[in-house]
Short mmCIF file of C-alpha atoms in Angstrom, two decimals:
data_model
loop_
_atom_site.label_atom_id
_atom_site.label_comp_id
_atom_site.label_asym_id
_atom_site.label_seq_id
_atom_site.Cartn_x
_atom_site.Cartn_y
_atom_site.Cartn_z
CA MET Q 657 10.10 5.25 -49.31
CA GLY Q 658 12.00 2.43 -47.65
CA SER Q 659 15.09 4.55 -47.04
CA ALA Q 660 12.91 7.31 -45.52
CA ALA Q 661 11.29 4.84 -43.05
CA THR Q 662 14.72 3.47 -42.13
CA ALA Q 663 15.96 6.99 -41.52
CA ARG Q 664 13.02 7.74 -39.22
CA ARG Q 665 13.66 4.52 -37.26
CA MET Q 666 17.32 5.38 -36.91
CA GLN Q 667 16.43 8.87 -35.78
CA ALA Q 668 13.97 7.47 -33.22
CA TRP Q 669 16.58 5.05 -31.85
CA GLY Q 670 19.10 7.88 -31.74
CA LEU Q 671 16.75 9.95 -29.62
CA LEU Q 672 15.93 6.99 -27.34
CA THR Q 673 19.53 5.89 -26.82
CA PRO Q 674 20.43 8.40 -24.05
CA MET Q 675 17.31 7.39 -22.06
CA LEU Q 676 18.05 3.68 -22.54
CA VAL Q 677 21.66 4.17 -21.39
CA ILE Q 678 20.47 5.99 -18.26
CA MET Q 679 17.85 3.32 -17.52
CA VAL Q 680 20.44 0.55 -17.86
CA GLY Q 681 22.80 2.50 -15.61
CA ILE Q 682 20.39 3.27 -12.77
CA THR Q 683 18.08 0.24 -12.95
CA ALA Q 684 19.41 -2.76 -14.83
CA TRP Q 685 23.00 -2.66 -13.55
CA PRO Q 686 22.13 -2.42 -9.80
CA LEU Q 687 19.56 -5.19 -10.28
CA MET Q 688 22.03 -7.49 -12.04
CA ARG Q 689 24.65 -6.68 -9.40
CA THR Q 690 22.20 -7.56 -6.59
CA ILE Q 691 21.30 -10.85 -8.30
CA TRP Q 692 24.98 -11.74 -8.63
CA LEU Q 693 25.67 -10.86 -4.97
CA SER Q 694 22.78 -13.12 -3.89
CA PHE Q 695 24.75 -16.15 -5.18
CA THR Q 696 27.87 -15.25 -3.22
CA SER Q 697 29.00 -15.14 0.41
CA THR Q 698 29.89 -11.45 0.19
CA SER Q 699 30.14 -9.74 3.58
CA ILE Q 700 31.68 -6.52 4.84
CA GLY Q 701 34.81 -7.15 6.87
CA GLY Q 702 34.54 -10.92 6.47
CA GLU Q 703 36.30 -13.55 4.39
CA PRO Q 704 36.70 -13.08 0.61
CA ALA Q 705 33.46 -13.65 -1.28
CA GLN Q 706 32.84 -17.09 -2.75
CA TRP Q 707 30.21 -18.47 -5.12
CA VAL Q 708 27.64 -20.36 -2.99
CA GLY Q 709 24.91 -20.97 -5.57
CA LEU Q 710 21.40 -21.19 -4.12
CA GLU Q 711 22.60 -21.58 -0.52
CA ASN Q 712 21.54 -18.04 0.47
CA TYR Q 713 18.04 -18.64 -0.94
CA TRP Q 714 17.60 -21.99 0.86
CA GLN Q 715 18.87 -20.39 4.05
CA ALA Q 716 16.35 -17.53 3.70
CA LEU Q 717 13.39 -19.81 2.95
CA SER Q 718 14.21 -22.04 5.93
CA ASN Q 719 14.85 -19.09 8.24
CA THR Q 720 12.10 -18.73 10.86
CA ALA Q 721 12.62 -14.97 11.09
CA PHE Q 722 12.14 -14.64 7.32
CA GLN Q 723 8.96 -16.74 7.41
CA GLU Q 724 7.51 -14.79 10.34
CA SER Q 725 8.38 -11.45 8.76
CA LEU Q 726 6.64 -12.57 5.55
CA GLY Q 727 3.52 -13.30 7.60
CA HIS Q 728 3.75 -9.89 9.27
CA THR Q 729 4.14 -8.19 5.89
CA LEU Q 730 1.17 -9.97 4.33
CA TYR Q 731 -0.97 -9.17 7.37
CA PHE Q 732 0.06 -5.52 7.29
CA THR Q 733 -0.57 -5.28 3.53
CA PHE Q 734 -3.98 -6.95 3.61
CA VAL Q 735 -5.37 -5.11 6.63
CA SER Q 736 -4.00 -1.66 5.81
CA VAL Q 737 -5.03 -1.73 2.12
CA SER Q 738 -8.49 -3.09 3.01
CA LEU Q 739 -9.07 -0.37 5.59
CA GLU Q 740 -7.77 2.33 3.25
CA LEU Q 741 -10.11 1.07 0.52
CA VAL Q 742 -13.21 1.07 2.75
CA LEU Q 743 -12.39 4.42 4.37
CA GLY Q 744 -11.29 6.04 1.10
CA VAL Q 745 -14.45 4.99 -0.77
CA ALA Q 746 -16.68 6.20 2.07
CA VAL Q 747 -14.94 9.57 2.32
CA GLY Q 748 -14.92 9.96 -1.48
CA LEU Q 749 -18.68 9.36 -1.63
CA LEU Q 750 -19.25 11.78 1.23
CA LEU Q 751 -17.17 14.57 -0.31
CA ASN Q 752 -18.98 14.09 -3.62
CA GLN Q 753 -22.21 15.27 -1.99
CA PRO Q 754 -22.98 19.02 -1.96
CA PHE Q 755 -22.69 20.59 1.51
CA LYS Q 756 -21.45 23.80 3.04
CA GLY Q 757 -17.66 23.78 3.42
CA GLN Q 758 -17.17 21.09 0.78
CA ALA Q 759 -14.15 22.81 -0.78
CA PHE Q 760 -12.48 23.22 2.64
CA ALA Q 761 -13.12 19.57 3.50
CA ARG Q 762 -11.61 18.45 0.19
CA ALA Q 763 -8.52 20.59 0.81
CA LEU Q 764 -8.22 19.23 4.36
CA LEU Q 765 -8.28 15.68 2.99
CA VAL Q 766 -4.90 16.18 1.34
CA LEU Q 767 -3.16 17.07 4.62
CA PRO Q 768 -2.38 13.54 5.93
CA TRP Q 769 -1.26 12.36 2.49
CA ALA Q 770 1.02 15.39 2.08
CA LEU Q 771 2.88 14.67 5.32
CA PRO Q 772 6.25 12.93 4.94
CA THR Q 773 6.07 9.34 6.17
CA ILE Q 774 8.73 9.95 8.79
CA VAL Q 775 6.80 12.92 10.21
CA ASN Q 776 3.60 10.88 10.26
CA ALA Q 777 5.34 8.01 12.06
CA MET Q 778 6.89 10.37 14.64
CA MET Q 779 3.50 11.99 15.23
CA TRP Q 780 1.77 8.66 15.87
CA ARG Q 781 4.65 7.50 18.06
CA LEU Q 782 4.03 10.54 20.26
CA ILE Q 783 0.25 9.97 20.20
CA ASP Q 784 0.74 6.32 21.26
CA GLY Q 785 3.33 7.22 23.91
CA PRO Q 786 2.93 5.26 27.19
CA GLU Q 787 3.45 8.27 29.53
CA TYR Q 788 2.34 11.45 27.78
CA GLY Q 789 0.56 10.10 24.72
CA ALA Q 790 -2.66 11.80 23.60
CA LEU Q 791 -4.40 8.46 23.02
CA ASN Q 792 -3.94 7.34 26.63
CA ALA Q 793 -5.08 10.75 27.92
CA LEU Q 794 -8.21 10.67 25.75
CA LEU Q 795 -9.21 7.12 26.71
CA VAL Q 796 -8.53 7.59 30.45
CA GLN Q 797 -10.35 10.93 30.67
CA THR Q 798 -13.39 9.53 28.86
CA GLY Q 799 -13.44 6.47 31.14
CA LEU Q 800 -12.71 3.94 28.38
CA LEU Q 801 -9.36 3.01 29.94
CA GLU Q 802 -8.37 2.80 33.60
CA ASP Q 803 -4.59 3.18 33.32
CA TYR Q 804 -2.09 4.33 30.77
CA ARG Q 805 -0.69 1.50 28.64
CA SER Q 806 2.20 1.06 26.25
CA TRP Q 807 0.47 0.62 22.89
CA LEU Q 808 3.69 0.16 20.94
CA GLY Q 809 5.26 -2.01 23.68
CA ASP Q 810 2.56 -4.69 23.58
CA PRO Q 811 3.30 -7.44 21.01
CA ASP Q 812 -0.42 -8.21 20.72
CA ILE Q 813 -1.39 -4.75 19.50
CA ALA Q 814 1.76 -3.01 18.24
CA MET Q 815 1.19 -4.04 14.61
CA GLU Q 816 -2.39 -2.72 14.73
CA MET Q 817 -1.14 0.65 15.99
CA VAL Q 818 1.34 0.80 13.09
CA ILE Q 819 -1.49 -0.05 10.68
CA VAL Q 820 -3.59 2.81 12.11
CA ALA Q 821 -0.75 5.24 11.41
CA ASP Q 822 -0.35 3.94 7.86
CA VAL Q 823 -4.10 4.02 7.14
CA TRP Q 824 -4.43 7.59 8.46
CA LYS Q 825 -1.73 8.77 6.08
CA ASN Q 826 -2.72 6.85 2.95
CA TYR Q 827 -6.53 6.62 2.88
CA PRO Q 828 -6.73 10.15 1.32
CA PHE Q 829 -4.99 8.75 -1.77
CA VAL Q 830 -7.83 6.27 -2.31
CA ALA Q 831 -10.43 8.93 -1.44
CA LEU Q 832 -9.00 11.37 -4.00
CA ILE Q 833 -8.99 8.68 -6.70
CA MET Q 834 -12.56 7.81 -5.77
CA LEU Q 835 -13.62 11.46 -5.81
CA ALA Q 836 -12.04 12.07 -9.23
CA SER Q 837 -13.62 8.90 -10.63
CA LEU Q 838 -17.08 9.93 -9.45
CA GLN Q 839 -16.87 13.10 -11.55
CA SER Q 840 -16.74 10.94 -14.69
CA VAL Q 841 -19.89 8.92 -13.90
CA PRO Q 842 -22.77 10.46 -15.94
CA ALA Q 843 -25.56 11.88 -13.80
CA ASP Q 844 -28.04 10.56 -16.38
CA LEU Q 845 -27.29 7.01 -15.27
CA TYR Q 846 -28.28 7.80 -11.68
CA GLU Q 847 -31.45 9.51 -12.87
CA ALA Q 848 -32.37 6.55 -15.12
CA ALA Q 849 -31.71 4.10 -12.30
CA ARG Q 850 -33.83 6.21 -9.94
CA LEU Q 851 -36.71 6.24 -12.44
CA ASP Q 852 -36.42 2.44 -12.70
CA GLY Q 853 -36.96 2.22 -8.98
CA ALA Q 854 -33.37 1.45 -7.93
CA GLY Q 855 -32.60 2.27 -4.30
CA THR Q 856 -29.44 3.83 -2.89
CA LEU Q 857 -27.60 0.51 -2.54
CA ALA Q 858 -28.64 -0.64 -6.03
CA ARG Q 859 -27.49 2.65 -7.62
CA PHE Q 860 -24.15 2.34 -5.81
CA TRP Q 861 -23.63 -1.28 -6.89
CA TYR Q 862 -24.84 -1.07 -10.51
CA VAL Q 863 -23.90 2.54 -11.43
CA THR Q 864 -21.15 3.80 -9.12
CA VAL Q 865 -19.04 0.65 -8.77
CA PRO Q 866 -18.69 -0.06 -12.55
CA GLY Q 867 -17.86 3.61 -13.12
CA VAL Q 868 -15.04 3.77 -10.55
CA MET Q 869 -13.74 0.18 -10.71
CA ALA Q 870 -10.92 0.78 -13.21
CA PRO Q 871 -9.25 3.78 -11.52
CA LEU Q 872 -9.90 2.29 -8.08
CA SER Q 873 -8.17 -0.92 -9.17
CA VAL Q 874 -5.08 1.08 -10.09
CA ALA Q 875 -5.13 2.73 -6.66
CA ILE Q 876 -5.41 -0.67 -4.95
CA VAL Q 877 -2.51 -2.13 -6.91
CA LEU Q 878 -0.32 0.90 -6.17
CA ARG Q 879 -1.17 0.79 -2.47
CA THR Q 880 -0.55 -2.98 -2.34
CA ILE Q 881 2.91 -2.51 -3.83
CA ASP Q 882 3.68 0.32 -1.41
CA ALA Q 883 2.33 -1.50 1.66
CA PHE Q 884 4.28 -4.67 0.87
CA LYS Q 885 7.50 -2.61 0.88
CA VAL Q 886 6.72 -0.97 4.23
CA PHE Q 887 9.82 0.02 6.17
CA ASP Q 888 10.00 3.63 7.31
CA VAL Q 889 6.86 3.77 9.46
CA ILE Q 890 7.89 0.55 11.24
CA TYR Q 891 11.49 1.70 11.67
CA VAL Q 892 10.41 4.94 13.33
CA MET Q 893 7.55 3.61 15.47
CA THR Q 894 8.78 0.20 16.69
CA LYS Q 895 12.04 -0.76 14.95
CA GLY Q 896 10.49 -4.17 14.35
CA GLY Q 897 9.64 -4.78 18.02
CA PRO Q 898 8.40 -5.62 20.52
CA ALA Q 899 9.55 -9.26 20.30
CA ASP Q 900 9.77 -8.91 16.48
CA SER Q 901 5.97 -8.59 16.32
CA THR Q 902 6.15 -5.78 13.73
CA LYS Q 903 9.22 -6.90 11.83
CA ALA Q 904 8.41 -6.77 8.11
CA LEU Q 905 10.35 -8.31 5.21
CA SER Q 906 12.05 -5.05 4.25
CA PHE Q 907 13.25 -4.67 7.84
CA VAL Q 908 14.78 -8.16 7.74
CA VAL Q 909 16.55 -7.29 4.48
CA TYR Q 910 17.90 -4.11 6.06
CA GLN Q 911 19.16 -5.94 9.15
CA GLU Q 912 20.77 -8.74 7.15
CA ALA Q 913 22.64 -6.38 4.83
CA PHE Q 914 23.41 -3.32 6.96
CA SER Q 915 23.27 -4.48 10.59
CA TYR Q 916 24.82 -7.94 10.25
CA LEU Q 917 26.84 -6.87 7.16
CA ARG Q 918 25.97 -10.12 5.30
CA ILE Q 919 25.57 -8.56 1.86
CA GLY Q 920 25.20 -11.85 -0.04
CA SER Q 921 22.33 -13.24 2.05
CA GLY Q 922 20.81 -9.76 2.31
CA ALA Q 923 20.72 -9.59 -1.49
CA ALA Q 924 19.03 -13.02 -1.60
CA TYR Q 925 16.40 -11.81 0.89
CA ALA Q 926 15.80 -8.71 -1.27
CA ILE Q 927 15.43 -10.76 -4.47
CA LEU Q 928 12.97 -13.11 -2.77
CA MET Q 929 10.99 -10.15 -1.49
CA ALA Q 930 10.87 -8.58 -4.96
CA GLY Q 931 9.79 -11.90 -6.47
CA ILE Q 932 6.97 -12.39 -3.93
CA SER Q 933 5.85 -8.80 -4.47
CA ALA Q 934 5.78 -9.27 -8.26
CA LEU Q 935 3.85 -12.53 -7.87
CA LEU Q 936 1.22 -10.95 -5.63
CA ILE Q 937 0.80 -8.02 -7.99
CA ALA Q 938 0.46 -10.33 -11.02
CA LEU Q 939 -2.18 -12.42 -9.24
CA TYR Q 940 -4.04 -9.32 -8.16
CA VAL Q 941 -4.03 -7.78 -11.64
CA ALA Q 942 -5.20 -11.10 -13.14
CA MET Q 943 -8.08 -11.21 -10.65
CA LEU Q 944 -9.09 -7.64 -11.48
CA ARG Q 945 -9.02 -8.34 -15.23
CA LYS Q 946 -11.11 -11.46 -14.74
CA GLN Q 947 -13.59 -9.47 -12.66
CA GLU Q 948 -13.76 -6.70 -15.28
CA GLY Q 949 -14.29 -9.30 -18.02
CA SER Q 950 -17.22 -10.84 -16.18
CA THR Q 951 -19.03 -7.48 -15.74
#
C-alpha cells in the first residue's frame, strides 16, 4: 500500500516537473534577476555595474517624481475603479430587466471591452483633440462651451480625460460580472422580500448585494490590479504630460529603465511598484473578507 502511494506521488511529481521548470524559467528567474539588478548600478552604455545595496531604493523613495507619480497612480486607480463599479452595477441591473432589444444591448456592451487598449486610447485622443475633436464640436454646437479647448493639454483636467477613456473601456467587464451574478440570485428571495413589504432599495441591499458580493469583489480586485499598472492608455494619450500631470508609476519605471538607460534604479522602481501593488491588494482582500464575515 505504501509503495503504491509513493509511486503515485512520484508519478504526480513527474507530470508536474515540466510545468514547474517552465514556471521557474519564465517567472522566477526574471523576477530574481530584476531583484538582483535593483541592488546594482547597472546601466546601458555606462560604467561597469557595482553593488550599491539599498541606494537605488532610498533614491526612489526620496525622488519627488516617484512620489508624485505614486499619487497620480493611486488617484487614477481609485477614481477609475470606483466609476467602473458604479457604472457597471447600474448597467448590469438595467440589462437584467426584460425589455425589447435586450439581447442586442447585451451584445453591444461587449464592444468597448473587446477593443484593444491602444485602439481605445487612440480613439479618445482623437475625440479629445483640440482642433477637430468630436467632444469640442459637440459642446460648442450645443452651447455648453464657447471655444475649443485642449482637453489633454490642460494639467488640471488631463488625468480626468484619461480616466474617462479607461472607464469607457473597462466598465463592461464589471457589468458582465454583475449580470452573470444576478442570474444566480434565486427569484424566490425577491418574491419573499416583496411579500414582507421590502421596497426596491431594501430588496437591492438585502437580496441583490449579498448575492453578487463575492463575484463582484473578484472583479474589483482584478480591476484594481490592472488600474494600478496603467501604462498604455497614458502613453498613447498624453505620454505622462502635460507637466507630468498624468505620469503614473509604470511610466516612471519605463523612463528610468528605457529612456535614461538606468537599469539598476529602474529595477528598484519596478520592485517598489510591485510591492506597493501587492500591499494594496492584500489590504483590499482582507477588507473584503472582513466585510463578508460580518454579513
